[in-house]
Structure formats: structure tokens, C-alpha cells
mmCIF file of C-alpha atoms in Angstrom:
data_model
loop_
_atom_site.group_PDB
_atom_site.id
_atom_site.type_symbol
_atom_site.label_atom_id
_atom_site.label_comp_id
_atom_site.label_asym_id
_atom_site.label_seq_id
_atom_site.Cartn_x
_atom_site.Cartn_y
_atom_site.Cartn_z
ATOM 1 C CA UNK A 135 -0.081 -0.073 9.519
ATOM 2 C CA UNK A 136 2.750 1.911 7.866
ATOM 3 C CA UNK A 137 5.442 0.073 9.016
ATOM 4 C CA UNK A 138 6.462 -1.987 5.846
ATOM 5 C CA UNK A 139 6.415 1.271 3.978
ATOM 6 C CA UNK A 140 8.680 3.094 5.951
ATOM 7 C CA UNK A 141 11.420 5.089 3.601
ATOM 8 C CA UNK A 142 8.834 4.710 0.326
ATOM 9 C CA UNK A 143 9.091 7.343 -2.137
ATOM 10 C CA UNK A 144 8.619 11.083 -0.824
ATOM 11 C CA UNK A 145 5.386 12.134 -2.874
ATOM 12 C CA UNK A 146 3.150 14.541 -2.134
ATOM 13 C CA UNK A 147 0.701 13.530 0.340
ATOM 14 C CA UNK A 148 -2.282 12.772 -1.167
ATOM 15 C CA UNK A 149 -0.163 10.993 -3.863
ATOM 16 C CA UNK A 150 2.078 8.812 -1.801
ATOM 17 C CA UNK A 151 -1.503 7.667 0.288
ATOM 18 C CA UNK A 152 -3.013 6.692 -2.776
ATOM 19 C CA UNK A 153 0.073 4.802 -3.873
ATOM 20 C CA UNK A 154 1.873 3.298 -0.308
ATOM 21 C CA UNK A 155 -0.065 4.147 2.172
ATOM 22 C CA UNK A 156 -3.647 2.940 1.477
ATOM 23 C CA UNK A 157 -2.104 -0.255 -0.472
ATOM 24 C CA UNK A 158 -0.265 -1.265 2.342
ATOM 25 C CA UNK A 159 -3.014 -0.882 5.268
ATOM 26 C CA UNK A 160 -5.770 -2.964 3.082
ATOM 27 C CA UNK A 161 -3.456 -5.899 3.645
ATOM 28 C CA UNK A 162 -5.297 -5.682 7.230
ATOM 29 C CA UNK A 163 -7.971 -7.220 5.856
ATOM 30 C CA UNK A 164 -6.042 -10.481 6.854
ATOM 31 C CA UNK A 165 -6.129 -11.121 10.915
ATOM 32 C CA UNK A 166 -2.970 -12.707 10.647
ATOM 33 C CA UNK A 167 -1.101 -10.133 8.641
ATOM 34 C CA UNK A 168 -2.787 -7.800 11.376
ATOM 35 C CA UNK A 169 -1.116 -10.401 14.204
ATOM 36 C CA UNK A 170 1.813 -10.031 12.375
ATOM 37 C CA UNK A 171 2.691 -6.651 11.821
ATOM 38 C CA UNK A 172 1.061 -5.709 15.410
ATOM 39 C CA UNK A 173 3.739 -7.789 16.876
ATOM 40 C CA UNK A 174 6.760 -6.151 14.684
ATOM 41 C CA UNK A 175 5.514 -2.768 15.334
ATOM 42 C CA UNK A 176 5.429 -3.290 19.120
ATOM 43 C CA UNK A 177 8.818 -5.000 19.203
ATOM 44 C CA UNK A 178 10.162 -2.052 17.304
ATOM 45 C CA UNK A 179 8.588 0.735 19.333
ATOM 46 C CA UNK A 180 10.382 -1.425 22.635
ATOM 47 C CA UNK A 181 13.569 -1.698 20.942
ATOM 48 C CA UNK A 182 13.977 1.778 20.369
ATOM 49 C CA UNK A 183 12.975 2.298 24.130
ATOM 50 C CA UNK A 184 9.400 3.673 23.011
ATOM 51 C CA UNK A 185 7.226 2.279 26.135
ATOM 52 C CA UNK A 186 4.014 4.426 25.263
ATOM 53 C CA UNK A 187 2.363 5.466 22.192
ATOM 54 C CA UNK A 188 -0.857 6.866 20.576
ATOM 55 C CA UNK A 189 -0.989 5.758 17.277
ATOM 56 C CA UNK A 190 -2.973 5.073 14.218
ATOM 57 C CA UNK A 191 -4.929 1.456 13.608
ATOM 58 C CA UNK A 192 -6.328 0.660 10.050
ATOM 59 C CA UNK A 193 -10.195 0.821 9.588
ATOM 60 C CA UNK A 194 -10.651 -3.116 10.163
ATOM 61 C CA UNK A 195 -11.485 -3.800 13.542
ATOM 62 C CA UNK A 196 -8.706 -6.669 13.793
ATOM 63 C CA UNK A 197 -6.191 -4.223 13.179
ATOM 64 C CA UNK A 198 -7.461 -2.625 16.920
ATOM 65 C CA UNK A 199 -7.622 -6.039 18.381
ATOM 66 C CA UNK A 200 -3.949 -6.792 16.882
ATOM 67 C CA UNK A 201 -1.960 -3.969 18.196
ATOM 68 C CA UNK A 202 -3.836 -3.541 21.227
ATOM 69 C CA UNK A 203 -2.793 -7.752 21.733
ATOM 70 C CA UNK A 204 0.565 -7.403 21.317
ATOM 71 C CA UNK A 205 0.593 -4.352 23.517
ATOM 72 C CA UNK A 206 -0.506 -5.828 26.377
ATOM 73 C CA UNK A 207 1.357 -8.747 26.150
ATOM 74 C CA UNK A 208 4.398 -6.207 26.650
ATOM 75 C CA UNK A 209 2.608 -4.106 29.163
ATOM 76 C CA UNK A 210 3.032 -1.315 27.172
ATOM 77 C CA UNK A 211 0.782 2.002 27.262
ATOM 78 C CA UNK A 212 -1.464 1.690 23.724
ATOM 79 C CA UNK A 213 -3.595 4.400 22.637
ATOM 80 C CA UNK A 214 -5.182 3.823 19.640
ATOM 81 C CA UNK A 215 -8.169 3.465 17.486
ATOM 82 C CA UNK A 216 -9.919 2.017 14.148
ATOM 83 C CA UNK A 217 -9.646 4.467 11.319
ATOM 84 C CA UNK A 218 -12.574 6.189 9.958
ATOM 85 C CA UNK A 219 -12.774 6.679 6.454
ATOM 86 C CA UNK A 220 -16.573 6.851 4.409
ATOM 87 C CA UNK A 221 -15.778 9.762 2.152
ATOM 88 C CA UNK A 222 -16.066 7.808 -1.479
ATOM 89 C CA UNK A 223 -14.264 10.797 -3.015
ATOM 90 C CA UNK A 224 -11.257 10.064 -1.400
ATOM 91 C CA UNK A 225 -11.038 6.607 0.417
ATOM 92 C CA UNK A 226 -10.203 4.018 -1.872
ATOM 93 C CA UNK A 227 -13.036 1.138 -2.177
ATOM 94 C CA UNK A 228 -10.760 -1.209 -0.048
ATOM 95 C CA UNK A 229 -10.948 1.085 2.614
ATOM 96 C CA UNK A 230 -13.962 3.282 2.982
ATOM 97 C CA UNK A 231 -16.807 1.892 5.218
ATOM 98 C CA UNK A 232 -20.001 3.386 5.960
ATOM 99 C CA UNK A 233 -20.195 5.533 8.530
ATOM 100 C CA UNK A 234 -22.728 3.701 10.592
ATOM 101 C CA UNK A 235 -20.783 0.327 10.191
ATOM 102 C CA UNK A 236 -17.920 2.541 11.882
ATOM 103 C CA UNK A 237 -19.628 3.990 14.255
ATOM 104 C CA UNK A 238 -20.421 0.492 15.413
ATOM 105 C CA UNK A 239 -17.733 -1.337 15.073
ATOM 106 C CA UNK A 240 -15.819 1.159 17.146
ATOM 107 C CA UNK A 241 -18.489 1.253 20.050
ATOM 108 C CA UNK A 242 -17.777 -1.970 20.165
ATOM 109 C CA UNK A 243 -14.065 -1.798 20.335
ATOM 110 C CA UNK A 244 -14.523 0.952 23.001
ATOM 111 C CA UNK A 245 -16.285 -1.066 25.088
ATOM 112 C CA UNK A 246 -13.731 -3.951 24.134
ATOM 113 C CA UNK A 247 -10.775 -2.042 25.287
ATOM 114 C CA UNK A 248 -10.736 0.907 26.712
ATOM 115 C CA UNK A 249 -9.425 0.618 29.986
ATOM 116 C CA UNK A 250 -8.053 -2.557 29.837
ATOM 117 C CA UNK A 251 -5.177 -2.933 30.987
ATOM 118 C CA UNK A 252 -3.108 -0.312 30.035
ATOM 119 C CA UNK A 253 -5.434 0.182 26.571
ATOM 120 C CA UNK A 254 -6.875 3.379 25.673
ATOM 121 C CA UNK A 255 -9.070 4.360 23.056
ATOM 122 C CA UNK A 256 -8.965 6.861 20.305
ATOM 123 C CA UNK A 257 -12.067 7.725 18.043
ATOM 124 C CA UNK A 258 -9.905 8.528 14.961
ATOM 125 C CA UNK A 259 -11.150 10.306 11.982
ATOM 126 C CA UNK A 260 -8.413 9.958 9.783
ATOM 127 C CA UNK A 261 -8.491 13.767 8.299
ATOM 128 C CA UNK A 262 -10.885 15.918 6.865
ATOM 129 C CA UNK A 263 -10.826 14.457 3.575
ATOM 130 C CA UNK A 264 -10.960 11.064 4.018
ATOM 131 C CA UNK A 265 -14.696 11.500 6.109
ATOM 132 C CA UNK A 266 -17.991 13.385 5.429
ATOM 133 C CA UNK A 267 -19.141 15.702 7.446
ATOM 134 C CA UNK A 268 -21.860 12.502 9.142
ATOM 135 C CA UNK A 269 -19.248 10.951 10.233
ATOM 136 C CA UNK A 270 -17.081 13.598 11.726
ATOM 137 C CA UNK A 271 -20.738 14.103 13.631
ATOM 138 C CA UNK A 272 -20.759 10.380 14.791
ATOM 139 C CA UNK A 273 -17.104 10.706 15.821
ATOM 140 C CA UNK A 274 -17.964 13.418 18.127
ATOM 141 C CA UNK A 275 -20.930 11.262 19.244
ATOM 142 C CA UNK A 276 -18.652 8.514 20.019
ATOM 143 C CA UNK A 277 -16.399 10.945 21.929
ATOM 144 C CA UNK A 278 -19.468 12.339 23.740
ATOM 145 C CA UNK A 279 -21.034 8.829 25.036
ATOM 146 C CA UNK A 280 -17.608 7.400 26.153
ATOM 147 C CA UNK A 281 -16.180 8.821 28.809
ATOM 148 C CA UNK A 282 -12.181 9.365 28.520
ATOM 149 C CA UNK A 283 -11.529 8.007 25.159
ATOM 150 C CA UNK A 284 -9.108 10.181 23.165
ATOM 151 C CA UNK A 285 -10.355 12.123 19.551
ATOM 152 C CA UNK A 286 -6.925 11.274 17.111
ATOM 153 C CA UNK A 287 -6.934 12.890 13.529
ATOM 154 C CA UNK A 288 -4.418 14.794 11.304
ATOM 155 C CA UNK A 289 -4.527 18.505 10.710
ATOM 156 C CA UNK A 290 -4.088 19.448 6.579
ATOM 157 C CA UNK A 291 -0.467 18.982 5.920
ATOM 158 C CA UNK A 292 -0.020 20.946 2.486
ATOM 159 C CA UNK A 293 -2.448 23.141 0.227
ATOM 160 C CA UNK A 294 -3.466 20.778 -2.104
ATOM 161 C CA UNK A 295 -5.360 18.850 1.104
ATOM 162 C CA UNK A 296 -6.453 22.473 2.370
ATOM 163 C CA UNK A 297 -8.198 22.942 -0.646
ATOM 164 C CA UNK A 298 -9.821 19.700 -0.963
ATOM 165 C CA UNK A 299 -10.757 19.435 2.942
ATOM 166 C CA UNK A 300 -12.480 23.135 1.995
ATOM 167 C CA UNK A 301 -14.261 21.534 -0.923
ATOM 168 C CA UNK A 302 -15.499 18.420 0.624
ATOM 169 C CA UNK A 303 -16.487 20.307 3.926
ATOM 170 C CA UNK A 304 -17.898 23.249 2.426
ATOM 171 C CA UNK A 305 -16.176 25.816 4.150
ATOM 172 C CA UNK A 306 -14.127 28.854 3.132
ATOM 173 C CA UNK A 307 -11.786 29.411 5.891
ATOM 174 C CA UNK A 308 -10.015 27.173 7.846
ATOM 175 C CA UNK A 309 -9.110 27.111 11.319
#
């Protein structure tokens, strides 16, 4: 979903999600756009002699459906997952679902895709601040009831999300 954003501006993190990052994946919305990019990305990974990846989808199912598509019409090796994102302190509106919906809608896609052909799912939490601590739970339900799917996430990547991630989760340490 990042791939028309590729050399944007180098803010901070949270900044340069908020102003690239979460603008540009919304556009998923759109089936088409999700056809669209799905099919560049793929191309690109192939061109550059990239015949596997595990990688990141948006939080709209078609996203999933798009990339894992184009994937197998290249045979390639897909690992991948809808994004999870319910935390309204952080997702944008555009973006955050409930967690329930999510949970859901990526049973669904699990059952959908994993395993076929050369598919694989990932339950992907997109980081500690972007979900509450109910749906990190469900994500580790969905992990739990599906055999062999992958868990993808990011770990903090700076101190300003350390300290948030610590806020939203409660916790005074991290691991």
C-alpha cells in the first residue's frame, strides 16, 4: 500500500503516517485502485528478482484479495494479511475498524486464502499503537484457531512511539 509514496518526505514516524502513509492506503477503499497497485507492486517485487515476500495489506479486505490475485497469477510466494487498526486515538477515521468487524473479516480471508496456492496468511496488528489491547487479544485468537498462519506487526521504531505504545497499553516497561 506504500508503494506510490516511496521517497516521501523523511518525518518522524508517527508524523510521516499521519501525513503519507495513512493518506495513501485509504485510497484502498477503491477495489480497482487495490487491482491496480496489487499488480504494480508484484511486477516490481519480480523485476527486482524478489520471488517471495511477507508483506503488509491495508485494513480493507480487497486490499488482501488484490495482492494475493496478482500473486498468484505470477506464482509467487505471498504472505500477507489485512491490517488491524481500532485504536481511535491513533488510527485515522478512514482507517480504524472495530475490532470485531476485523476479527471477521480476516477469518474470513484466512479461510479464503491461506493455503492456496502458494498464499499464506498473516494476522497483522499493525503496532502497538494503532490497536487496543481487545484486539491484540483477538489477534492472538485468530493466531490460536488457525493453524499455520503467520502473526506480522512492527516493533516501536523511535521513543516518541515507545512512549505512546506505554500509554495506550498501560505498561511501564517494555520488552
Amino acid at each position: 500500500p506504500q508503494i506510490d509514496i516511496v521517497g516521501s518526505y523523511g518525518e518522524q514516524l508517527l508524523e510521516w503516517l499521519q501525513n503519507y502513509v495513512f493518506p495513501a492506503e485509504a485510497k484502498f477503499k477503491d477495489g480497482d485502485y487495490a487491482d491496480k497497485v496489487a499488480k504494480v507492486f508484484v511486477h516490481e517485487l519480480l523485476k527486482s528478482g524478489t520471488t517471495t515476500a511477507l508483506t503488509f495489506c491495508t485494513v480493507h479486505p480487497q486490499s488482501v484479495d488484490a495482492l494475493f490475485t496478482a500473486a498468484q497469477e505470477r506464482n509467487m510466494l505471498m504472505i500477507a494479511g489485512k491490517v488491524l487498526m481500532d485504536n481511535e486515538k491513533f488510527a485515522p477515521d478512514s482507517l480504524r475498524e472495530d475490532c470485531h468487524q476485523s476479527y471477521e473479516e480476516s477469518k474470513a480471508l484466512i479461510t479464503k486464502w491461506h493455503g492456496t496456492g502458494r498464499c499464506l496468511y498473516a494476522v497483522t496488528p499493525r503496532f502497538a499503537v494503532s490497536s487496543t489491547p481487545e484486539e491484540l487479544a483477538l489477534a492472538g485468537q485468530l493466531a490460536a484457531e488457525h493453524e499455520g498462519v503467520y502473526v506480522h506487526t512492527h516493533l516501536n521504531e523511535n521513543m516518541a512511539e515507545i512512549a505512546l505504545a506505554k500509554q495506550i497499553h498501560k505498561c511501564d516497561t517494555y520488552l
